[in-house]
PDB file of C-alpha atoms in Angstrom:
ATOM      1  CA  SER A   1       0.000   0.000   0.000  1.00 43.00           C
ATOM      2  CA  ARG A   2       1.067   3.594  -0.503  1.00 46.00           C
ATOM      3  CA  MET A   3       2.560   4.831   2.765  1.00 48.00           C
ATOM      4  CA  SER A   4       3.586   8.350   1.791  1.00 48.00           C
ATOM      5  CA  ASP A   5       4.897  10.470  -1.070  1.00 51.00           C
ATOM      6  CA  GLU A   6       8.393   9.150  -0.243  1.00 53.00           C
ATOM      7  CA  LYS A   7      10.199   7.819  -3.315  1.00 56.00           C
ATOM      8  CA  PHE A   8      12.132   4.576  -2.904  1.00 57.00           C
ATOM      9  CA  ILE A   9      15.051   3.461  -5.053  1.00 64.00           C
ATOM     10  CA  ASP A  10      16.007  -0.157  -4.492  1.00 79.00           C
ATOM     11  CA  VAL A  11      15.000  -0.800  -0.865  1.00 85.00           C
ATOM     12  CA  CYS A  12      17.782  -2.902   0.687  1.00 85.00           C
ATOM     13  CA  ASP A  13      16.106  -4.110   3.874  1.00 86.00           C
ATOM     14  CA  HIS A  14      13.599  -3.069   6.525  1.00 86.00           C
ATOM     15  CA  ILE A  15      12.696  -3.802  10.161  1.00 86.00           C
ATOM     16  CA  TRP A  16       9.888  -3.178  12.599  1.00 84.00           C
ATOM     17  CA  LEU A  17      10.918  -1.474  15.843  1.00 84.00           C
ATOM     18  CA  ARG A  18       9.030  -1.696  19.092  1.00 72.00           C
ATOM     19  CA  SER A  19       6.872   1.242  20.017  1.00 69.00           C
ATOM     20  CA  GLN A  20       8.663   3.598  22.399  1.00 65.00           C
ATOM     21  CA  ASP A  21       5.910   3.068  24.987  1.00 65.00           C
ATOM     22  CA  ASN A  22       5.505  -0.670  24.135  1.00 65.00           C
ATOM     23  CA  SER A  23       1.997   0.096  22.921  1.00 69.00           C
ATOM     24  CA  THR A  24       0.248  -2.231  20.485  1.00 67.00           C
ATOM     25  CA  GLU A  25      -1.545   0.784  18.982  1.00 74.00           C
ATOM     26  CA  THR A  26       1.576   2.291  17.428  1.00 79.00           C
ATOM     27  CA  GLY A  27       4.638   1.023  15.595  1.00 81.00           C
ATOM     28  CA  ARG A  28       7.728   2.057  13.674  1.00 87.00           C
ATOM     29  CA  LEU A  29       9.065   0.698  10.401  1.00 87.00           C
ATOM     30  CA  VAL A  30      12.544   1.616   9.189  1.00 91.00           C
ATOM     31  CA  ALA A  31      13.439   1.023   5.529  1.00 90.00           C
ATOM     32  CA  VAL A  32      16.909   1.488   4.058  1.00 92.00           C
ATOM     33  CA  SER A  33      16.883   2.743   0.484  1.00 89.00           C
ATOM     34  CA  ARG A  34      19.432   3.983  -2.019  1.00 86.00           C
ATOM     35  CA  GLY A  35      19.356   7.730  -2.524  1.00 81.00           C
ATOM     36  CA  GLN A  36      19.423   9.786  -5.689  1.00 79.00           C
ATOM     37  CA  GLN A  37      23.218  10.099  -5.712  1.00 79.00           C
ATOM     38  CA  ASP A  38      25.829   7.383  -6.178  1.00 76.00           C
ATOM     39  CA  ASN A  39      26.832   5.709  -2.893  1.00 78.00           C
ATOM     40  CA  GLU A  40      23.991   7.529  -1.069  1.00 85.00           C
ATOM     41  CA  TYR A  41      21.754   5.617   1.369  1.00 91.00           C
ATOM     42  CA  ILE A  42      18.831   6.832   3.443  1.00 90.00           C
ATOM     43  CA  ALA A  43      16.997   5.310   6.408  1.00 91.00           C
ATOM     44  CA  ILE A  44      13.316   6.253   6.295  1.00 88.00           C
ATOM     45  CA  THR A  45      11.294   5.820   9.498  1.00 89.00           C
ATOM     46  CA  PHE A  46       7.511   5.461   9.278  1.00 86.00           C
ATOM     47  CA  HIS A  47       5.486   5.978  12.448  1.00 84.00           C
ATOM     48  CA  PHE A  48       2.222   4.052  12.391  1.00 81.00           C
ATOM     49  CA  THR A  49      -0.876   4.360  14.526  1.00 82.00           C
ATOM     50  CA  ARG A  50      -3.895   2.071  14.648  1.00 74.00           C
ATOM     51  CA  ASN A  51      -7.103   3.373  13.080  1.00 74.00           C
ATOM     52  CA  VAL A  52      -9.939   0.915  13.783  1.00 70.00           C
ATOM     53  CA  ASP A  53      -8.818  -2.231  11.916  1.00 73.00           C
ATOM     54  CA  LYS A  54      -5.730  -0.925  10.103  1.00 73.00           C
ATOM     55  CA  PHE A  55      -2.530   1.017  10.635  1.00 71.00           C
ATOM     56  CA  VAL A  56      -1.951   4.395   8.993  1.00 79.00           C
ATOM     57  CA  VAL A  57       1.207   6.462   8.672  1.00 79.00           C
ATOM     58  CA  LYS A  58       1.215   9.269  11.216  1.00 77.00           C
ATOM     59  CA  GLN A  59       4.555  10.743  10.135  1.00 80.00           C
ATOM     60  CA  HIS A  60       7.838   9.778   8.518  1.00 84.00           C
ATOM     61  CA  ALA A  61      11.411  11.033   8.763  1.00 88.00           C
ATOM     62  CA  ARG A  62      14.609  10.607   6.728  1.00 89.00           C
ATOM     63  CA  THR A  63      18.111   9.955   8.088  1.00 92.00           C
ATOM     64  CA  ALA A  64      21.183  10.057   5.864  1.00 92.00           C
ATOM     65  CA  ILE A  65      23.655   7.185   6.258  1.00 93.00           C
ATOM     66  CA  ASP A  66      27.251   8.391   6.270  1.00 91.00           C
ATOM     67  CA  THR A  67      29.476   5.749   4.613  1.00 89.00           C
ATOM     68  CA  ASN A  68      32.572   7.961   4.250  1.00 86.00           C
ATOM     69  CA  LEU A  69      34.417   5.779   6.769  1.00 79.00           C
ATOM     70  CA  VAL A  70      34.895   3.180   4.032  1.00 75.00           C
ATOM     71  CA  ARG A  71      37.077   3.973   1.050  1.00 73.00           C
ATOM     72  CA  GLY A  72      35.285   2.836  -2.049  1.00 73.00           C
ATOM     73  CA  LYS A  73      31.671   2.173  -2.902  1.00 79.00           C
ATOM     74  CA  THR A  74      29.649   0.850   0.031  1.00 85.00           C
ATOM     75  CA  LEU A  75      26.611  -1.370  -0.455  1.00 87.00           C
ATOM     76  CA  ILE A  76      24.189  -1.570   2.479  1.00 91.00           C
ATOM     77  CA  ASN A  77      22.934  -5.144   2.864  1.00 86.00           C
ATOM     78  CA  CYS A  78      20.952  -5.342   6.101  1.00 88.00           C
ATOM     79  CA  ILE A  79      19.403  -3.542   9.060  1.00 90.00           C
ATOM     80  CA  SER A  80      18.707  -4.856  12.568  1.00 87.00           C
ATOM     81  CA  PRO A  81      17.395  -3.478  15.911  1.00 85.00           C
ATOM     82  CA  PHE A  82      20.012  -2.094  18.325  1.00 85.00           C
ATOM     83  CA  PHE A  83      19.181  -0.603  21.752  1.00 82.00           C
ATOM     84  CA  ASP A  84      16.444   1.993  21.031  1.00 85.00           C
ATOM     85  CA  GLY A  85      17.490   2.315  17.396  1.00 90.00           C
ATOM     86  CA  PHE A  86      19.070   0.174  14.713  1.00 92.00           C
ATOM     87  CA  LEU A  87      22.246  -0.959  12.965  1.00 91.00           C
ATOM     88  CA  VAL A  88      22.950  -0.901   9.249  1.00 93.00           C
ATOM     89  CA  SER A  89      25.737  -2.996   7.764  1.00 91.00           C
ATOM     90  CA  GLY A  90      27.120  -3.899   4.378  1.00 89.00           C
ATOM     91  CA  SER A  91      30.148  -4.210   2.155  1.00 88.00           C
ATOM     92  CA  LEU A  92      33.782  -3.846   3.256  1.00 86.00           C
ATOM     93  CA  GLY A  93      32.863  -4.546   6.895  1.00 86.00           C
ATOM     94  CA  PHE A  94      30.770  -1.384   7.358  1.00 89.00           C
ATOM     95  CA  ILE A  95      28.511  -1.167  10.469  1.00 90.00           C
ATOM     96  CA  ALA A  96      26.799   2.019  11.692  1.00 91.00           C
ATOM     97  CA  SER A  97      24.718   2.677  14.822  1.00 91.00           C
ATOM     98  CA  PHE A  98      21.608   4.909  14.840  1.00 93.00           C
ATOM     99  CA  GLN A  99      19.756   6.046  17.970  1.00 92.00           C
ATOM    100  CA  PRO A 100      16.830   8.444  18.611  1.00 91.00           C
ATOM    101  CA  LYS A 101      17.606  12.160  18.840  1.00 90.00           C
ATOM    102  CA  LYS A 102      17.498  13.461  22.412  1.00 85.00           C
ATOM    103  CA  ASP A 103      15.329  16.457  21.543  1.00 84.00           C
ATOM    104  CA  ASP A 104      13.056  14.539  19.124  1.00 83.00           C
ATOM    105  CA  ASN A 105      12.901  10.771  19.603  1.00 74.00           C
ATOM    106  CA  SER A 106      10.781  10.379  16.469  1.00 78.00           C
ATOM    107  CA  LYS A 107      13.974  10.965  14.458  1.00 88.00           C
ATOM    108  CA  PHE A 108      17.297   9.106  14.420  1.00 93.00           C
ATOM    109  CA  ILE A 109      20.913  10.226  14.207  1.00 93.00           C
ATOM    110  CA  GLN A 110      24.015   8.242  13.277  1.00 93.00           C
ATOM    111  CA  LEU A 111      26.104   7.925  16.434  1.00 89.00           C
ATOM    112  CA  ASN A 112      29.101   6.106  15.071  1.00 87.00           C
ATOM    113  CA  ALA A 113      30.394   3.747  12.390  1.00 88.00           C
ATOM    114  CA  ILE A 114      33.129   1.136  12.287  1.00 85.00           C
ATOM    115  CA  GLN A 115      34.860  -0.935   9.649  1.00 84.00           C
ATOM    116  CA  THR A 116      35.279  -4.451  11.021  1.00 80.00           C
ATOM    117  CA  ASN A 117      37.547  -5.717   8.229  1.00 75.00           C
ATOM    118  CA  GLN A 118      37.536  -5.788   4.430  1.00 72.00           C
ATOM    119  CA  GLU A 119      34.898  -8.535   4.168  1.00 80.00           C
ATOM    120  CA  ASP A 120      31.303  -7.846   3.095  1.00 84.00           C
ATOM    121  CA  ILE A 121      28.737  -8.316   5.871  1.00 85.00           C
ATOM    122  CA  PHE A 122      25.768 -10.409   4.749  1.00 78.00           C
ATOM    123  CA  SER A 123      23.753 -10.676   7.969  1.00 81.00           C
ATOM    124  CA  CYS A 124      23.595  -8.902  11.300  1.00 83.00           C
ATOM    125  CA  ALA A 125      21.501  -9.342  14.461  1.00 81.00           C
ATOM    126  CA  SER A 126      21.584  -8.154  18.064  1.00 79.00           C
ATOM    127  CA  CYS A 127      20.104  -9.071  21.437  1.00 71.00           C
ATOM    128  CA  ALA A 128      20.449  -8.278  25.141  1.00 67.00           C
ATOM    129  CA  VAL A 129      22.569 -10.664  27.235  1.00 64.00           C
ATOM    130  CA  ASP A 130      23.263  -9.938  30.916  1.00 62.00           C
ATOM    131  CA  ASN A 131      22.285  -6.278  30.535  1.00 61.00           C
ATOM    132  CA  ASN A 132      24.644  -5.900  27.577  1.00 65.00           C
ATOM    133  CA  GLN A 133      23.792  -5.671  23.912  1.00 71.00           C
ATOM    134  CA  ILE A 134      25.520  -8.283  21.808  1.00 73.00           C
ATOM    135  CA  ILE A 135      25.958  -7.892  18.046  1.00 78.00           C
ATOM    136  CA  LEU A 136      26.260 -10.961  15.852  1.00 79.00           C
ATOM    137  CA  TYR A 137      27.335 -10.569  12.254  1.00 80.00           C
ATOM    138  CA  SER A 138      28.688 -12.784   9.507  1.00 78.00           C
ATOM    139  CA  ASP A 139      30.710 -12.202   6.363  1.00 74.00           C
ATOM    140  CA  LYS A 140      31.995 -14.192   3.416  1.00 70.00           C
ATOM    141  CA  SER A 141      34.965 -15.422   5.456  1.00 67.00           C
ATOM    142  CA  LYS A 142      32.638 -18.191   6.781  1.00 68.00           C
ATOM    143  CA  ARG A 143      33.077 -16.850  10.316  1.00 73.00           C
ATOM    144  CA  MET A 144      30.698 -15.198  12.737  1.00 76.00           C
ATOM    145  CA  TYR A 145      31.688 -12.454  15.139  1.00 75.00           C
ATOM    146  CA  SER A 146      30.160 -10.958  18.239  1.00 74.00           C
ATOM    147  CA  CYS A 147      30.766  -8.047  20.572  1.00 66.00           C
ATOM    148  CA  PHE A 148      29.248  -6.497  23.652  1.00 59.00           C
ATOM    149  CA  GLN A 149      28.450  -2.954  22.747  1.00 62.00           C
ATOM    150  CA  SER A 150      27.209   0.391  23.869  1.00 69.00           C
ATOM    151  CA  PRO A 151      25.314   2.488  21.324  1.00 72.00           C
ATOM    152  CA  GLN A 152      28.738   3.947  20.474  1.00 70.00           C
ATOM    153  CA  LEU A 153      30.365   1.165  18.465  1.00 71.00           C
ATOM    154  CA  GLU A 154      33.924   0.179  19.344  1.00 67.00           C
ATOM    155  CA  ARG A 155      36.056  -1.713  16.831  1.00 62.00           C
ATOM    156  CA  GLU A 156      38.314  -3.449  19.385  1.00 58.00           C
ATOM    157  CA  GLN A 157      35.400  -5.228  21.063  1.00 63.00           C
ATOM    158  CA  LEU A 158      34.815  -7.601  18.142  1.00 68.00           C
ATOM    159  CA  ILE A 159      35.540 -11.288  18.808  1.00 73.00           C
ATOM    160  CA  GLU A 160      34.947 -14.473  16.838  1.00 74.00           C
ATOM    161  CA  ILE A 161      32.077 -16.632  18.090  1.00 77.00           C
ATOM    162  CA  PHE A 162      31.240 -20.301  17.458  1.00 72.00           C
ATOM    163  CA  PRO A 163      34.826 -21.142  16.344  1.00 64.00           C
ATOM    164  CA  ASN A 164      34.096 -24.879  16.134  1.00 63.00           C
ATOM    165  CA  GLN A 165      31.437 -26.893  14.306  1.00 62.00           C
ATOM    166  CA  PHE A 166      30.532 -23.910  12.194  1.00 78.00           C
ATOM    167  CA  HIS A 167      29.501 -23.748   8.529  1.00 85.00           C
ATOM    168  CA  SER A 168      31.703 -24.738   5.612  1.00 85.00           C
ATOM    169  CA  GLU A 169      30.399 -21.912   3.394  1.00 85.00           C
ATOM    170  CA  SER A 170      29.363 -18.269   3.836  1.00 82.00           C
ATOM    171  CA  ILE A 171      26.494 -17.310   6.158  1.00 84.00           C
ATOM    172  CA  ILE A 172      23.448 -16.010   4.299  1.00 84.00           C
ATOM    173  CA  ASP A 173      21.265 -14.916   7.208  1.00 86.00           C
ATOM    174  CA  CYS A 174      20.958 -15.077  10.988  1.00 87.00           C
ATOM    175  CA  ASP A 175      18.454 -14.258  13.709  1.00 86.00           C
ATOM    176  CA  VAL A 176      18.572 -14.052  17.508  1.00 86.00           C
ATOM    177  CA  LEU A 177      16.021 -14.926  20.196  1.00 81.00           C
ATOM    178  CA  GLU A 178      16.699 -12.969  23.374  1.00 75.00           C
ATOM    179  CA  PRO A 179      14.847 -14.831  26.177  1.00 74.00           C
ATOM    180  CA  GLN A 180      16.272 -18.253  25.290  1.00 78.00           C
ATOM    181  CA  ARG A 181      19.579 -16.792  24.080  1.00 82.00           C
ATOM    182  CA  LEU A 182      19.493 -18.722  20.843  1.00 86.00           C
ATOM    183  CA  CYS A 183      20.960 -17.822  17.463  1.00 87.00           C
ATOM    184  CA  ILE A 184      19.943 -19.382  14.143  1.00 89.00           C
ATOM    185  CA  THR A 185      22.233 -19.311  11.115  1.00 89.00           C
ATOM    186  CA  ALA A 186      21.649 -20.225   7.469  1.00 89.00           C
ATOM    187  CA  SER A 187      24.515 -20.934   5.105  1.00 89.00           C
ATOM    188  CA  LYS A 188      25.350 -21.611   1.470  1.00 88.00           C
ATOM    189  CA  ASP A 189      26.424 -25.092   2.611  1.00 91.00           C
ATOM    190  CA  ASN A 190      22.644 -25.884   2.718  1.00 93.00           C
ATOM    191  CA  CYS A 191      22.691 -26.107   6.531  1.00 92.00           C
ATOM    192  CA  VAL A 192      20.564 -24.324   9.106  1.00 92.00           C
ATOM    193  CA  LYS A 193      21.917 -24.412  12.651  1.00 91.00           C
ATOM    194  CA  ILE A 194      20.671 -23.200  16.033  1.00 89.00           C
ATOM    195  CA  TRP A 195      23.267 -22.161  18.602  1.00 88.00           C
ATOM    196  CA  ASP A 196      23.243 -21.660  22.368  1.00 87.00           C
ATOM    197  CA  LEU A 197      24.765 -18.217  22.972  1.00 83.00           C
ATOM    198  CA  GLU A 198      25.907 -19.154  26.481  1.00 82.00           C
ATOM    199  CA  THR A 199      27.657 -22.449  25.748  1.00 84.00           C
ATOM    200  CA  LYS A 200      28.594 -21.488  22.146  1.00 83.00           C
ATOM    201  CA  LYS A 201      27.475 -24.968  21.071  1.00 87.00           C
ATOM    202  CA  CYS A 202      25.252 -26.065  18.188  1.00 89.00           C
ATOM    203  CA  VAL A 203      21.999 -27.537  19.543  1.00 90.00           C
ATOM    204  CA  VAL A 204      20.192 -28.197  16.238  1.00 90.00           C
ATOM    205  CA  SER A 205      21.564 -28.801  12.733  1.00 91.00           C
ATOM    206  CA  GLU A 206      19.515 -29.499   9.614  1.00 92.00           C
ATOM    207  CA  THR A 207      20.762 -30.052   6.063  1.00 94.00           C
ATOM    208  CA  LEU A 208      18.428 -28.902   3.277  1.00 93.00           C
ATOM    209  CA  VAL A 209      18.252 -29.825  -0.398  1.00 89.00           C
ATOM    210  CA  ASP A 210      18.843 -26.231  -1.503  1.00 88.00           C
ATOM    211  CA  PRO A 211      20.621 -23.285   0.133  1.00 86.00           C
ATOM    212  CA  PRO A 212      18.278 -21.284   2.409  1.00 91.00           C
ATOM    213  CA  LEU A 213      17.713 -17.635   1.503  1.00 88.00           C
ATOM    214  CA  SER A 214      16.679 -16.319   4.931  1.00 87.00           C
ATOM    215  CA  VAL A 215      15.726 -17.514   8.405  1.00 90.00           C
ATOM    216  CA  SER A 216      13.685 -16.199  11.317  1.00 87.00           C
ATOM    217  CA  ILE A 217      13.182 -17.797  14.715  1.00 83.00           C
ATOM    218  CA  HIS A 218       9.759 -17.746  16.415  1.00 79.00           C
ATOM    219  CA  PRO A 219       9.548 -15.860  19.758  1.00 74.00           C
ATOM    220  CA  SER A 220       8.663 -19.164  21.475  1.00 75.00           C
ATOM    221  CA  GLY A 221      11.975 -20.666  20.413  1.00 73.00           C
ATOM    222  CA  PHE A 222      10.252 -23.830  19.221  1.00 79.00           C
ATOM    223  CA  GLN A 223       9.781 -22.917  15.552  1.00 85.00           C
ATOM    224  CA  ALA A 224      11.800 -21.294  12.796  1.00 87.00           C
ATOM    225  CA  LEU A 225      10.813 -19.992   9.370  1.00 89.00           C
ATOM    226  CA  ILE A 226      13.220 -20.969   6.592  1.00 92.00           C
ATOM    227  CA  CYS A 227      12.801 -19.452   3.138  1.00 90.00           C
ATOM    228  CA  LEU A 228      14.041 -21.311   0.043  1.00 89.00           C
ATOM    229  CA  LYS A 229      14.000 -20.300  -3.602  1.00 80.00           C
ATOM    230  CA  ASP A 230      10.617 -21.843  -4.392  1.00 73.00           C
ATOM    231  CA  GLN A 231       9.123 -22.394  -0.935  1.00 66.00           C
ATOM    232  CA  ALA A 232       9.080 -21.384   2.731  1.00 54.00           C
TER     233      ALA A 232
END
């Protein structure tokens, strides 16, 4: 449906964020889109409110994504929740943190950005563990990294996670379930695995006929949605 007069060019990814007052009557959707200029990306936040049996856009705001940290053309691949805002990540190890403005929490500002390495980031997720926010991300090096973070990203906090029993090919997608502290990963090796974030051990491993395209774990922790090329 038409949400506003906003023009989108190649939307990269989007997420739903919790309402700031945890209300079920309002919601926020953030979409990352290419801008009009080369190497320009914009995060567009839509604020929804319930009107009888449907949601309508109450307002929307644009936030420019500064990719100047990375030398060369940066491609944004994914977006994920982070504290009260979100992370965007993409090529050449680029990750940026966005949080609400202090004087207007309906808008976001870019707090910081880091370059993890020279590898393209294909998936990124975050969750709260022991009152800390942990970021999980994967790249084409077939490894997965994590870090405990404040909203201000710090490069030296990055560490490799799940060093053993991991995938033999690149990670395509990942998702995190906070209460049970589980992480699900999907790889080009046709495997989907669920990991215990505390023990760093694989608790479930399934091999599929075709490579999965994306994964999402149910809030109960007992089900996962796996999308393939011709089915889900």
